[in-house]
PDB file of N, CA and C in Angstrom:
ATOM      1  N   UNK A   1       3.677  -9.624  19.096  1.00 75.00           N
ATOM      2  CA  UNK A   1       3.011 -10.630  18.267  1.00 75.00           C
ATOM      3  C   UNK A   1       2.386  -9.464  16.815  1.00 75.00           C
ATOM      4  N   UNK A   2       2.496  -9.544  15.610  1.00 77.00           N
ATOM      5  CA  UNK A   2       2.330  -8.292  14.665  1.00 77.00           C
ATOM      6  C   UNK A   2       2.728  -9.484  13.348  1.00 77.00           C
ATOM      7  N   UNK A   3       1.311  -9.292  12.451  1.00 80.00           N
ATOM      8  CA  UNK A   3       0.518  -9.739  11.091  1.00 80.00           C
ATOM      9  C   UNK A   3       1.077  -8.590  10.397  1.00 80.00           C
ATOM     10  N   UNK A   4       2.622  -8.949   9.190  1.00 81.00           N
ATOM     11  CA  UNK A   4       2.561  -8.321   8.790  1.00 81.00           C
ATOM     12  C   UNK A   4       1.519  -7.806   7.245  1.00 81.00           C
ATOM     13  N   UNK A   5       1.041  -5.879   6.836  1.00 74.00           N
ATOM     14  CA  UNK A   5       0.249  -6.336   6.124  1.00 74.00           C
ATOM     15  C   UNK A   5       1.083  -6.665   5.007  1.00 74.00           C
ATOM     16  N   UNK A   6       1.435  -6.486   3.968  1.00 77.00           N
ATOM     17  CA  UNK A   6       1.723  -7.111   3.664  1.00 77.00           C
ATOM     18  C   UNK A   6       2.182  -8.166   2.618  1.00 77.00           C
ATOM     19  N   UNK A   7       3.672  -8.903   3.365  1.00 82.00           N
ATOM     20  CA  UNK A   7       3.542 -10.663   2.809  1.00 82.00           C
ATOM     21  C   UNK A   7       2.776 -11.839   4.254  1.00 82.00           C
ATOM     22  N   UNK A   8       1.808 -11.001   5.157  1.00 79.00           N
ATOM     23  CA  UNK A   8       1.409 -11.893   5.734  1.00 79.00           C
ATOM     24  C   UNK A   8       2.023 -12.196   7.088  1.00 79.00           C
ATOM     25  N   UNK A   9       4.008 -12.610   7.091  1.00 83.00           N
ATOM     26  CA  UNK A   9       4.637 -12.579   7.995  1.00 83.00           C
ATOM     27  C   UNK A   9       4.067 -12.076   8.682  1.00 83.00           C
ATOM     28  N   UNK A  10       4.419 -13.748  10.262  1.00 85.00           N
ATOM     29  CA  UNK A  10       5.169 -13.019  11.768  1.00 85.00           C
ATOM     30  C   UNK A  10       5.487 -12.486  11.853  1.00 85.00           C
ATOM     31  N   UNK A  11       5.739 -11.391  12.856  1.00 86.00           N
ATOM     32  CA  UNK A  11       6.340 -10.517  13.003  1.00 86.00           C
ATOM     33  C   UNK A  11       7.020  -9.987  14.666  1.00 86.00           C
ATOM     34  N   UNK A  12       8.079 -10.414  15.284  1.00 83.00           N
ATOM     35  CA  UNK A  12       7.950 -10.282  16.670  1.00 83.00           C
ATOM     36  C   UNK A  12       7.416  -8.979  17.391  1.00 83.00           C
ATOM     37  N   UNK A  13       6.902  -8.923  18.656  1.00 79.00           N
ATOM     38  CA  UNK A  13       7.380  -7.262  18.977  1.00 79.00           C
ATOM     39  C   UNK A  13       9.017  -6.748  19.533  1.00 79.00           C
ATOM     40  N   UNK A  14       9.209  -5.441  19.144  1.00 78.00           N
ATOM     41  CA  UNK A  14      10.167  -5.225  19.253  1.00 78.00           C
ATOM     42  C   UNK A  14      10.626  -4.774  18.033  1.00 78.00           C
ATOM     43  N   UNK A  15      10.651  -5.267  17.132  1.00 82.00           N
ATOM     44  CA  UNK A  15      11.462  -5.010  15.384  1.00 82.00           C
ATOM     45  C   UNK A  15      10.283  -4.700  14.855  1.00 82.00           C
ATOM     46  N   UNK A  16      11.293  -2.708  13.823  1.00 80.00           N
ATOM     47  CA  UNK A  16      10.262  -1.746  13.295  1.00 80.00           C
ATOM     48  C   UNK A  16      10.009  -2.128  11.827  1.00 80.00           C
ATOM     49  N   UNK A  17      10.139  -4.006  11.162  1.00 83.00           N
ATOM     50  CA  UNK A  17      10.549  -4.147   9.921  1.00 83.00           C
ATOM     51  C   UNK A  17      10.342  -5.480   9.660  1.00 83.00           C
ATOM     52  N   UNK A  18       9.521  -5.651   8.964  1.00 85.00           N
ATOM     53  CA  UNK A  18       8.893  -7.581   8.557  1.00 85.00           C
ATOM     54  C   UNK A  18      10.303  -8.561   7.508  1.00 85.00           C
ATOM     55  N   UNK A  19      10.385  -9.204   8.398  1.00 83.00           N
ATOM     56  CA  UNK A  19      11.886  -9.602   8.608  1.00 83.00           C
ATOM     57  C   UNK A  19      12.061 -10.670   6.699  1.00 83.00           C
ATOM     58  N   UNK A  20      10.733 -10.194   5.908  1.00 82.00           N
ATOM     59  CA  UNK A  20      10.498 -11.245   4.959  1.00 82.00           C
ATOM     60  C   UNK A  20      10.696 -10.458   3.564  1.00 82.00           C
ATOM     61  N   UNK A  21       9.594  -9.285   3.752  1.00 81.00           N
ATOM     62  CA  UNK A  21       9.707  -8.514   2.624  1.00 81.00           C
ATOM     63  C   UNK A  21       9.762  -6.413   3.290  1.00 81.00           C
ATOM     64  N   UNK A  22      10.519  -7.067   4.404  1.00 80.00           N
ATOM     65  CA  UNK A  22      11.246  -5.095   4.902  1.00 80.00           C
ATOM     66  C   UNK A  22       9.710  -4.181   4.886  1.00 80.00           C
ATOM     67  N   UNK A  23       8.812  -4.446   5.773  1.00 80.00           N
ATOM     68  CA  UNK A  23       7.771  -3.426   5.344  1.00 80.00           C
ATOM     69  C   UNK A  23       7.298  -2.657   6.551  1.00 80.00           C
ATOM     70  N   UNK A  24       7.285  -0.976   7.189  1.00 79.00           N
ATOM     71  CA  UNK A  24       7.743  -1.105   8.090  1.00 79.00           C
ATOM     72  C   UNK A  24       6.224  -1.669   9.211  1.00 79.00           C
ATOM     73  N   UNK A  25       6.903  -1.900  10.118  1.00 78.00           N
ATOM     74  CA  UNK A  25       5.378  -2.257  11.152  1.00 78.00           C
ATOM     75  C   UNK A  25       5.161  -0.730  11.567  1.00 78.00           C
ATOM     76  N   UNK A  26       3.772  -0.843  11.691  1.00 72.00           N
ATOM     77  CA  UNK A  26       3.224   0.343  12.734  1.00 72.00           C
ATOM     78  C   UNK A  26       3.447   0.580  13.430  1.00 72.00           C
ATOM     79  N   UNK A  27       4.494   1.788  14.670  1.00 65.00           N
ATOM     80  CA  UNK A  27       4.123   2.419  15.616  1.00 65.00           C
ATOM     81  C   UNK A  27       2.815   2.508  16.652  1.00 65.00           C
ATOM     82  N   UNK A  28       3.952   2.652  17.871  1.00 49.00           N
ATOM     83  CA  UNK A  28       2.211   2.650  19.024  1.00 49.00           C
ATOM     84  C   UNK A  28       0.749   3.344  18.845  1.00 49.00           C
ATOM     85  N   UNK A  29       1.359   4.796  17.595  1.00 49.00           N
ATOM     86  CA  UNK A  29       0.102   4.928  17.253  1.00 49.00           C
ATOM     87  C   UNK A  29      -1.032   4.774  16.577  1.00 49.00           C
ATOM     88  N   UNK A  30      -0.455   3.657  15.916  1.00 52.00           N
ATOM     89  CA  UNK A  30      -0.965   2.973  14.483  1.00 52.00           C
ATOM     90  C   UNK A  30      -0.684   3.203  13.019  1.00 52.00           C
ATOM     91  N   UNK A  31       0.568   4.402  12.820  1.00 52.00           N
ATOM     92  CA  UNK A  31       0.393   4.302  11.624  1.00 52.00           C
ATOM     93  C   UNK A  31       2.233   3.676  11.638  1.00 52.00           C
ATOM     94  N   UNK A  32       2.746   3.713  10.041  1.00 55.00           N
ATOM     95  CA  UNK A  32       4.414   3.175  10.424  1.00 55.00           C
ATOM     96  C   UNK A  32       5.320   4.435   9.687  1.00 55.00           C
ATOM     97  N   UNK A  33       6.373   4.122  10.891  1.00 57.00           N
ATOM     98  CA  UNK A  33       7.553   4.964  10.680  1.00 57.00           C
ATOM     99  C   UNK A  33       8.299   5.297   9.858  1.00 57.00           C
ATOM    100  N   UNK A  34       8.028   5.694   8.268  1.00 54.00           N
ATOM    101  CA  UNK A  34       8.987   6.038   7.528  1.00 54.00           C
ATOM    102  C   UNK A  34      10.356   6.749   7.926  1.00 54.00           C
ATOM    103  N   UNK A  35      11.796   5.983   7.097  1.00 58.00           N
ATOM    104  CA  UNK A  35      12.385   5.955   6.656  1.00 58.00           C
ATOM    105  C   UNK A  35      12.993   7.515   5.862  1.00 58.00           C
ATOM    106  N   UNK A  36      12.946   8.876   6.363  1.00 59.00           N
ATOM    107  CA  UNK A  36      12.864   9.796   4.909  1.00 59.00           C
ATOM    108  C   UNK A  36      14.179   9.339   4.114  1.00 59.00           C
ATOM    109  N   UNK A  37      14.530   8.514   4.057  1.00 60.00           N
ATOM    110  CA  UNK A  37      15.597   8.576   2.784  1.00 60.00           C
ATOM    111  C   UNK A  37      15.664   7.336   2.127  1.00 60.00           C
ATOM    112  N   UNK A  38      13.959   6.703   2.317  1.00 74.00           N
ATOM    113  CA  UNK A  38      14.468   5.975   1.662  1.00 74.00           C
ATOM    114  C   UNK A  38      12.775   6.044   0.610  1.00 74.00           C
ATOM    115  N   UNK A  39      12.162   6.886   1.233  1.00 83.00           N
ATOM    116  CA  UNK A  39      10.415   6.988   1.275  1.00 83.00           C
ATOM    117  C   UNK A  39      10.098   7.368  -0.478  1.00 83.00           C
ATOM    118  N   UNK A  40       9.172   6.874  -1.405  1.00 87.00           N
ATOM    119  CA  UNK A  40       8.596   7.096  -2.435  1.00 87.00           C
ATOM    120  C   UNK A  40       7.060   6.810  -2.750  1.00 87.00           C
ATOM    121  N   UNK A  41       6.981   7.125  -3.761  1.00 89.00           N
ATOM    122  CA  UNK A  41       5.558   7.016  -3.481  1.00 89.00           C
ATOM    123  C   UNK A  41       5.347   5.576  -4.710  1.00 89.00           C
ATOM    124  N   UNK A  42       3.809   5.057  -4.012  1.00 90.00           N
ATOM    125  CA  UNK A  42       3.843   4.322  -4.662  1.00 90.00           C
ATOM    126  C   UNK A  42       2.292   3.650  -4.147  1.00 90.00           C
ATOM    127  N   UNK A  43       1.944   3.131  -5.343  1.00 92.00           N
ATOM    128  CA  UNK A  43       0.184   2.610  -5.458  1.00 92.00           C
ATOM    129  C   UNK A  43      -0.574   1.338  -5.234  1.00 92.00           C
ATOM    130  N   UNK A  44      -1.967   1.508  -4.953  1.00 93.00           N
ATOM    131  CA  UNK A  44      -2.189  -0.054  -5.281  1.00 93.00           C
ATOM    132  C   UNK A  44      -3.836   0.450  -5.612  1.00 93.00           C
ATOM    133  N   UNK A  45      -4.114  -0.128  -7.008  1.00 93.00           N
ATOM    134  CA  UNK A  45      -5.544  -0.407  -7.929  1.00 93.00           C
ATOM    135  C   UNK A  45      -6.571  -1.561  -7.373  1.00 93.00           C
ATOM    136  N   UNK A  46      -7.450  -0.844  -7.264  1.00 92.00           N
ATOM    137  CA  UNK A  46      -8.672  -2.013  -7.226  1.00 92.00           C
ATOM    138  C   UNK A  46      -9.318  -1.881  -8.143  1.00 92.00           C
ATOM    139  N   UNK A  47      -9.880  -3.269  -9.509  1.00 89.00           N
ATOM    140  CA  UNK A  47     -10.438  -2.709 -10.281  1.00 89.00           C
ATOM    141  C   UNK A  47     -11.020  -3.453 -10.779  1.00 89.00           C
ATOM    142  N   UNK A  48     -12.223  -3.652 -10.869  1.00 83.00           N
ATOM    143  CA  UNK A  48     -13.340  -5.293 -11.604  1.00 83.00           C
ATOM    144  C   UNK A  48     -14.156  -4.736 -12.460  1.00 83.00           C
ATOM    145  N   UNK A  49     -14.632  -5.550 -13.405  1.00 79.00           N
ATOM    146  CA  UNK A  49     -15.340  -5.597 -14.336  1.00 79.00           C
ATOM    147  C   UNK A  49     -16.558  -6.028 -14.074  1.00 79.00           C
ATOM    148  N   UNK A  50     -16.766  -6.086 -12.777  1.00 82.00           N
ATOM    149  CA  UNK A  50     -18.257  -6.780 -12.569  1.00 82.00           C
ATOM    150  C   UNK A  50     -17.430  -6.726 -10.610  1.00 82.00           C
ATOM    151  N   UNK A  51     -17.202  -6.185 -10.275  1.00 85.00           N
ATOM    152  CA  UNK A  51     -16.772  -5.263  -9.142  1.00 85.00           C
ATOM    153  C   UNK A  51     -18.187  -4.273  -8.627  1.00 85.00           C
ATOM    154  N   UNK A  52     -18.778  -3.420  -7.714  1.00 88.00           N
ATOM    155  CA  UNK A  52     -19.290  -3.245  -7.183  1.00 88.00           C
ATOM    156  C   UNK A  52     -18.743  -1.548  -7.251  1.00 88.00           C
ATOM    157  N   UNK A  53     -19.451  -0.690  -7.439  1.00 88.00           N
ATOM    158  CA  UNK A  53     -18.299   0.344  -6.595  1.00 88.00           C
ATOM    159  C   UNK A  53     -17.910   0.267  -4.762  1.00 88.00           C
ATOM    160  N   UNK A  54     -19.329   0.232  -4.318  1.00 91.00           N
ATOM    161  CA  UNK A  54     -19.523   0.003  -3.416  1.00 91.00           C
ATOM    162  C   UNK A  54     -18.004  -0.849  -2.538  1.00 91.00           C
ATOM    163  N   UNK A  55     -17.920  -2.146  -3.391  1.00 91.00           N
ATOM    164  CA  UNK A  55     -17.265  -2.977  -2.912  1.00 91.00           C
ATOM    165  C   UNK A  55     -15.674  -2.465  -3.123  1.00 91.00           C
ATOM    166  N   UNK A  56     -15.624  -1.739  -4.305  1.00 92.00           N
ATOM    167  CA  UNK A  56     -14.565  -1.408  -5.175  1.00 92.00           C
ATOM    168  C   UNK A  56     -13.857  -0.076  -3.993  1.00 92.00           C
ATOM    169  N   UNK A  57     -14.580   0.344  -3.370  1.00 93.00           N
ATOM    170  CA  UNK A  57     -14.395   1.765  -2.322  1.00 93.00           C
ATOM    171  C   UNK A  57     -13.952   0.829  -0.796  1.00 93.00           C
ATOM    172  N   UNK A  58     -15.115  -0.156  -0.462  1.00 94.00           N
ATOM    173  CA  UNK A  58     -14.419  -1.174   0.444  1.00 94.00           C
ATOM    174  C   UNK A  58     -13.165  -1.330   1.103  1.00 94.00           C
ATOM    175  N   UNK A  59     -12.941  -2.330  -0.041  1.00 93.00           N
ATOM    176  CA  UNK A  59     -11.515  -2.411  -0.305  1.00 93.00           C
ATOM    177  C   UNK A  59     -10.198  -1.006  -0.470  1.00 93.00           C
ATOM    178  N   UNK A  60     -10.792  -0.386  -1.003  1.00 94.00           N
ATOM    179  CA  UNK A  60      -9.773   0.439  -1.235  1.00 94.00           C
ATOM    180  C   UNK A  60      -9.731   1.257   0.928  1.00 94.00           C
ATOM    181  N   UNK A  61     -11.026   1.672   0.887  1.00 95.00           N
ATOM    182  CA  UNK A  61     -10.876   2.290   2.277  1.00 95.00           C
ATOM    183  C   UNK A  61      -9.826   0.913   3.019  1.00 95.00           C
ATOM    184  N   UNK A  62     -10.543   0.114   3.229  1.00 94.00           N
ATOM    185  CA  UNK A  62      -9.539  -0.874   4.173  1.00 94.00           C
ATOM    186  C   UNK A  62      -8.254  -1.080   3.977  1.00 94.00           C
ATOM    187  N   UNK A  63      -7.564  -0.780   2.241  1.00 94.00           N
ATOM    188  CA  UNK A  63      -6.506  -0.805   2.369  1.00 94.00           C
ATOM    189  C   UNK A  63      -5.808   0.581   3.123  1.00 94.00           C
ATOM    190  N   UNK A  64      -6.119   1.461   2.332  1.00 94.00           N
ATOM    191  CA  UNK A  64      -6.157   3.118   3.310  1.00 94.00           C
ATOM    192  C   UNK A  64      -6.372   2.674   4.808  1.00 94.00           C
ATOM    193  N   UNK A  65      -6.637   2.202   5.428  1.00 94.00           N
ATOM    194  CA  UNK A  65      -6.760   2.263   6.736  1.00 94.00           C
ATOM    195  C   UNK A  65      -5.415   1.360   7.403  1.00 94.00           C
ATOM    196  N   UNK A  66      -5.234   0.559   6.382  1.00 92.00           N
ATOM    197  CA  UNK A  66      -4.162  -0.834   6.913  1.00 92.00           C
ATOM    198  C   UNK A  66      -2.450   0.680   6.588  1.00 92.00           C
ATOM    199  N   UNK A  67      -2.622   1.009   6.201  1.00 91.00           N
ATOM    200  CA  UNK A  67      -1.616   2.546   5.432  1.00 91.00           C
ATOM    201  C   UNK A  67      -1.111   2.696   6.736  1.00 91.00           C
ATOM    202  N   UNK A  68      -1.974   3.615   6.829  1.00 91.00           N
ATOM    203  CA  UNK A  68      -1.776   4.721   7.769  1.00 91.00           C
ATOM    204  C   UNK A  68      -2.653   5.837   7.447  1.00 91.00           C
ATOM    205  N   UNK A  69      -3.401   6.854   7.800  1.00 86.00           N
ATOM    206  CA  UNK A  69      -3.739   8.058   6.939  1.00 86.00           C
ATOM    207  C   UNK A  69      -2.418   8.723   6.774  1.00 86.00           C
ATOM    208  N   UNK A  70      -1.850   8.889   7.884  1.00 88.00           N
ATOM    209  CA  UNK A  70      -0.661   9.495   7.629  1.00 88.00           C
ATOM    210  C   UNK A  70       0.560   9.433   6.526  1.00 88.00           C
ATOM    211  N   UNK A  71      -0.006   7.994   5.804  1.00 90.00           N
ATOM    212  CA  UNK A  71       1.148   7.421   4.636  1.00 90.00           C
ATOM    213  C   UNK A  71       0.363   8.137   3.835  1.00 90.00           C
ATOM    214  N   UNK A  72      -1.410   8.201   3.443  1.00 93.00           N
ATOM    215  CA  UNK A  72      -2.016   8.309   2.631  1.00 93.00           C
ATOM    216  C   UNK A  72      -2.138   9.107   1.562  1.00 93.00           C
ATOM    217  N   UNK A  73      -1.655  10.007   0.584  1.00 94.00           N
ATOM    218  CA  UNK A  73      -1.352  10.427  -0.386  1.00 94.00           C
ATOM    219  C   UNK A  73      -3.066  10.833  -0.962  1.00 94.00           C
ATOM    220  N   UNK A  74      -3.447   9.809  -1.979  1.00 94.00           N
ATOM    221  CA  UNK A  74      -5.010  10.721  -2.118  1.00 94.00           C
ATOM    222  C   UNK A  74      -5.274   9.067  -2.451  1.00 94.00           C
ATOM    223  N   UNK A  75      -6.189   8.656  -2.951  1.00 94.00           N
ATOM    224  CA  UNK A  75      -7.540   7.349  -3.010  1.00 94.00           C
ATOM    225  C   UNK A  75      -7.855   8.563  -4.654  1.00 94.00           C
ATOM    226  N   UNK A  76      -8.284   7.720  -6.224  1.00 93.00           N
ATOM    227  CA  UNK A  76      -8.762   8.228  -6.815  1.00 93.00           C
ATOM    228  C   UNK A  76      -9.318   7.056  -7.452  1.00 93.00           C
ATOM    229  N   UNK A  77     -10.976   8.017  -8.285  1.00 93.00           N
ATOM    230  CA  UNK A  77     -11.389   6.345  -9.228  1.00 93.00           C
ATOM    231  C   UNK A  77     -11.331   6.906 -10.583  1.00 93.00           C
ATOM    232  N   UNK A  78     -12.030   6.203 -11.485  1.00 92.00           N
ATOM    233  CA  UNK A  78     -11.711   6.756 -12.772  1.00 92.00           C
ATOM    234  C   UNK A  78     -12.972   4.981 -13.498  1.00 92.00           C
ATOM    235  N   UNK A  79     -13.448   5.528 -14.532  1.00 87.00           N
ATOM    236  CA  UNK A  79     -14.310   4.624 -15.258  1.00 87.00           C
ATOM    237  C   UNK A  79     -14.437   4.558 -16.369  1.00 87.00           C
ATOM    238  N   UNK A  80     -13.824   3.046 -17.374  1.00 83.00           N
ATOM    239  CA  UNK A  80     -14.829   3.151 -19.194  1.00 83.00           C
ATOM    240  C   UNK A  80     -15.843   2.104 -19.123  1.00 83.00           C
ATOM    241  N   UNK A  81     -16.744   2.802 -19.227  1.00 79.00           N
ATOM    242  CA  UNK A  81     -17.576   1.623 -19.567  1.00 79.00           C
ATOM    243  C   UNK A  81     -18.205   1.460 -18.587  1.00 79.00           C
ATOM    244  N   UNK A  82     -17.739  -0.287 -17.902  1.00 76.00           N
ATOM    245  CA  UNK A  82     -18.295  -1.342 -16.949  1.00 76.00           C
ATOM    246  C   UNK A  82     -17.219  -1.469 -15.736  1.00 76.00           C
ATOM    247  N   UNK A  83     -16.039  -0.723 -16.422  1.00 85.00           N
ATOM    248  CA  UNK A  83     -14.488  -1.425 -15.658  1.00 85.00           C
ATOM    249  C   UNK A  83     -14.191   0.460 -14.410  1.00 85.00           C
ATOM    250  N   UNK A  84     -14.313  -0.844 -13.525  1.00 89.00           N
ATOM    251  CA  UNK A  84     -13.717   0.803 -12.313  1.00 89.00           C
ATOM    252  C   UNK A  84     -12.504   0.273 -11.738  1.00 89.00           C
ATOM    253  N   UNK A  85     -12.339   1.196 -11.388  1.00 93.00           N
ATOM    254  CA  UNK A  85     -11.075   1.261 -11.110  1.00 93.00           C
ATOM    255  C   UNK A  85     -10.967   2.176  -9.792  1.00 93.00           C
ATOM    256  N   UNK A  86      -9.922   2.295  -8.410  1.00 94.00           N
ATOM    257  CA  UNK A  86      -9.436   2.580  -7.608  1.00 94.00           C
ATOM    258  C   UNK A  86      -7.927   2.501  -7.168  1.00 94.00           C
ATOM    259  N   UNK A  87      -8.054   3.591  -6.801  1.00 95.00           N
ATOM    260  CA  UNK A  87      -6.176   3.907  -6.639  1.00 95.00           C
ATOM    261  C   UNK A  87      -5.840   5.125  -5.555  1.00 95.00           C
ATOM    262  N   UNK A  88      -4.971   3.319  -4.789  1.00 95.00           N
ATOM    263  CA  UNK A  88      -4.759   4.291  -3.007  1.00 95.00           C
ATOM    264  C   UNK A  88      -3.676   5.222  -3.380  1.00 95.00           C
ATOM    265  N   UNK A  89      -2.997   6.456  -3.537  1.00 94.00           N
ATOM    266  CA  UNK A  89      -1.844   6.339  -3.322  1.00 94.00           C
ATOM    267  C   UNK A  89      -1.700   6.792  -2.541  1.00 94.00           C
ATOM    268  N   UNK A  90      -0.358   6.508  -1.584  1.00 92.00           N
ATOM    269  CA  UNK A  90       0.511   6.524  -0.302  1.00 92.00           C
ATOM    270  C   UNK A  90       2.318   6.679  -0.885  1.00 92.00           C
ATOM    271  N   UNK A  91       2.820   6.720   0.539  1.00 90.00           N
ATOM    272  CA  UNK A  91       4.318   7.188   0.832  1.00 90.00           C
ATOM    273  C   UNK A  91       4.878   5.668   1.456  1.00 90.00           C
ATOM    274  N   UNK A  92       6.341   5.234   0.942  1.00 88.00           N
ATOM    275  CA  UNK A  92       6.434   3.984   0.643  1.00 88.00           C
ATOM    276  C   UNK A  92       7.856   4.035   1.564  1.00 88.00           C
ATOM    277  N   UNK A  93       7.815   3.136   2.211  1.00 81.00           N
ATOM    278  CA  UNK A  93       9.911   2.925   2.314  1.00 81.00           C
ATOM    279  C   UNK A  93      10.216   1.180   0.724  1.00 81.00           C
ATOM    280  N   UNK A  94      11.198   1.279   1.046  1.00 71.00           N
ATOM    281  CA  UNK A  94      12.047   0.108   0.890  1.00 71.00           C
ATOM    282  C   UNK A  94      12.651  -0.202  -0.623  1.00 71.00           C
ATOM    283  N   UNK A  95      12.000  -0.994  -1.785  1.00 67.00           N
ATOM    284  CA  UNK A  95      13.072  -0.939  -2.499  1.00 67.00           C
ATOM    285  C   UNK A  95      11.871  -0.539  -4.001  1.00 67.00           C
ATOM    286  N   UNK A  96      12.042   0.468  -3.999  1.00 66.00           N
ATOM    287  CA  UNK A  96      10.869   1.094  -5.606  1.00 66.00           C
ATOM    288  C   UNK A  96      10.897   0.424  -6.441  1.00 66.00           C
ATOM    289  N   UNK A  97      11.075  -0.135  -6.563  1.00 65.00           N
ATOM    290  CA  UNK A  97      11.693  -1.023  -8.434  1.00 65.00           C
ATOM    291  C   UNK A  97      10.498  -2.509  -8.014  1.00 65.00           C
ATOM    292  N   UNK A  98       9.847  -3.385  -6.745  1.00 59.00           N
ATOM    293  CA  UNK A  98       9.587  -3.746  -6.546  1.00 59.00           C
ATOM    294  C   UNK A  98       7.645  -3.810  -7.299  1.00 59.00           C
ATOM    295  N   UNK A  99       7.410  -4.846  -7.164  1.00 52.00           N
ATOM    296  CA  UNK A  99       6.120  -5.115  -7.491  1.00 52.00           C
ATOM    297  C   UNK A  99       5.117  -3.892  -7.492  1.00 52.00           C
ATOM    298  N   UNK A 100       4.004  -3.515  -8.186  1.00 52.00           N
ATOM    299  CA  UNK A 100       3.514  -2.017  -7.992  1.00 52.00           C
ATOM    300  C   UNK A 100       4.308  -1.118  -7.839  1.00 52.00           C
ATOM    301  N   UNK A 101       5.437   0.073  -7.601  1.00 52.00           N
ATOM    302  CA  UNK A 101       5.858   1.227  -7.351  1.00 52.00           C
ATOM    303  C   UNK A 101       6.285   1.094  -8.267  1.00 52.00           C
ATOM    304  N   UNK A 102       6.854   3.049  -8.083  1.00 51.00           N
ATOM    305  CA  UNK A 102       6.292   3.708  -9.629  1.00 51.00           C
ATOM    306  C   UNK A 102       8.090   3.288  -9.581  1.00 51.00           C
ATOM    307  N   UNK A 103       8.654   3.155 -11.539  1.00 49.00           N
ATOM    308  CA  UNK A 103       9.347   3.279 -11.408  1.00 49.00           C
ATOM    309  C   UNK A 103      10.555   4.320 -10.976  1.00 49.00           C
ATOM    310  N   UNK A 104      11.939   4.663 -10.622  1.00 46.00           N
ATOM    311  CA  UNK A 104      13.019   4.816 -10.840  1.00 46.00           C
ATOM    312  C   UNK A 104      13.256   5.920 -11.754  1.00 46.00           C
ATOM    313  N   UNK A 105      13.666   7.476 -11.251  1.00 45.00           N
ATOM    314  CA  UNK A 105      14.184   7.685 -12.978  1.00 45.00           C
ATOM    315  C   UNK A 105      15.090   7.193 -13.533  1.00 45.00           C
ATOM    316  N   UNK A 106      14.838   7.744 -14.974  1.00 45.00           N
ATOM    317  CA  UNK A 106      15.098   7.054 -16.053  1.00 45.00           C
ATOM    318  C   UNK A 106      14.694   5.172 -16.215  1.00 45.00           C
ATOM    319  N   UNK A 107      14.168   4.961 -15.772  1.00 41.00           N
ATOM    320  CA  UNK A 107      14.052   3.478 -15.719  1.00 41.00           C
ATOM    321  C   UNK A 107      12.987   3.284 -17.332  1.00 41.00           C
ATOM    322  N   UNK A 108      12.446   2.398 -18.077  1.00 39.00           N
ATOM    323  CA  UNK A 108      11.705   2.856 -18.426  1.00 39.00           C
ATOM    324  C   UNK A 108      10.729   1.467 -18.424  1.00 39.00           C
TER     325      UNK A 108
END
């Protein structure tokens, strides 16, 4: 049994995708296997005016670990006054129009 990193649904052994959100299930090596025909760049941001930098980086590091090192593109950070932002860029697959994904070419 595996718990989906994206939606927390339980997935029975032997399945390579979540039945609820279509997230790839990590392989035995600990990283998810991606279908190259459906891969796109995605991101998740961690921000907080009142959050400390160690807290933001820890949250981003946990997420990057869940994604797997073979899928992480980069981790960036920026600050504007007291507002800190850490962004994890990673390779994803499925529907690139879902929330948090980059828009497809030609979309507004």
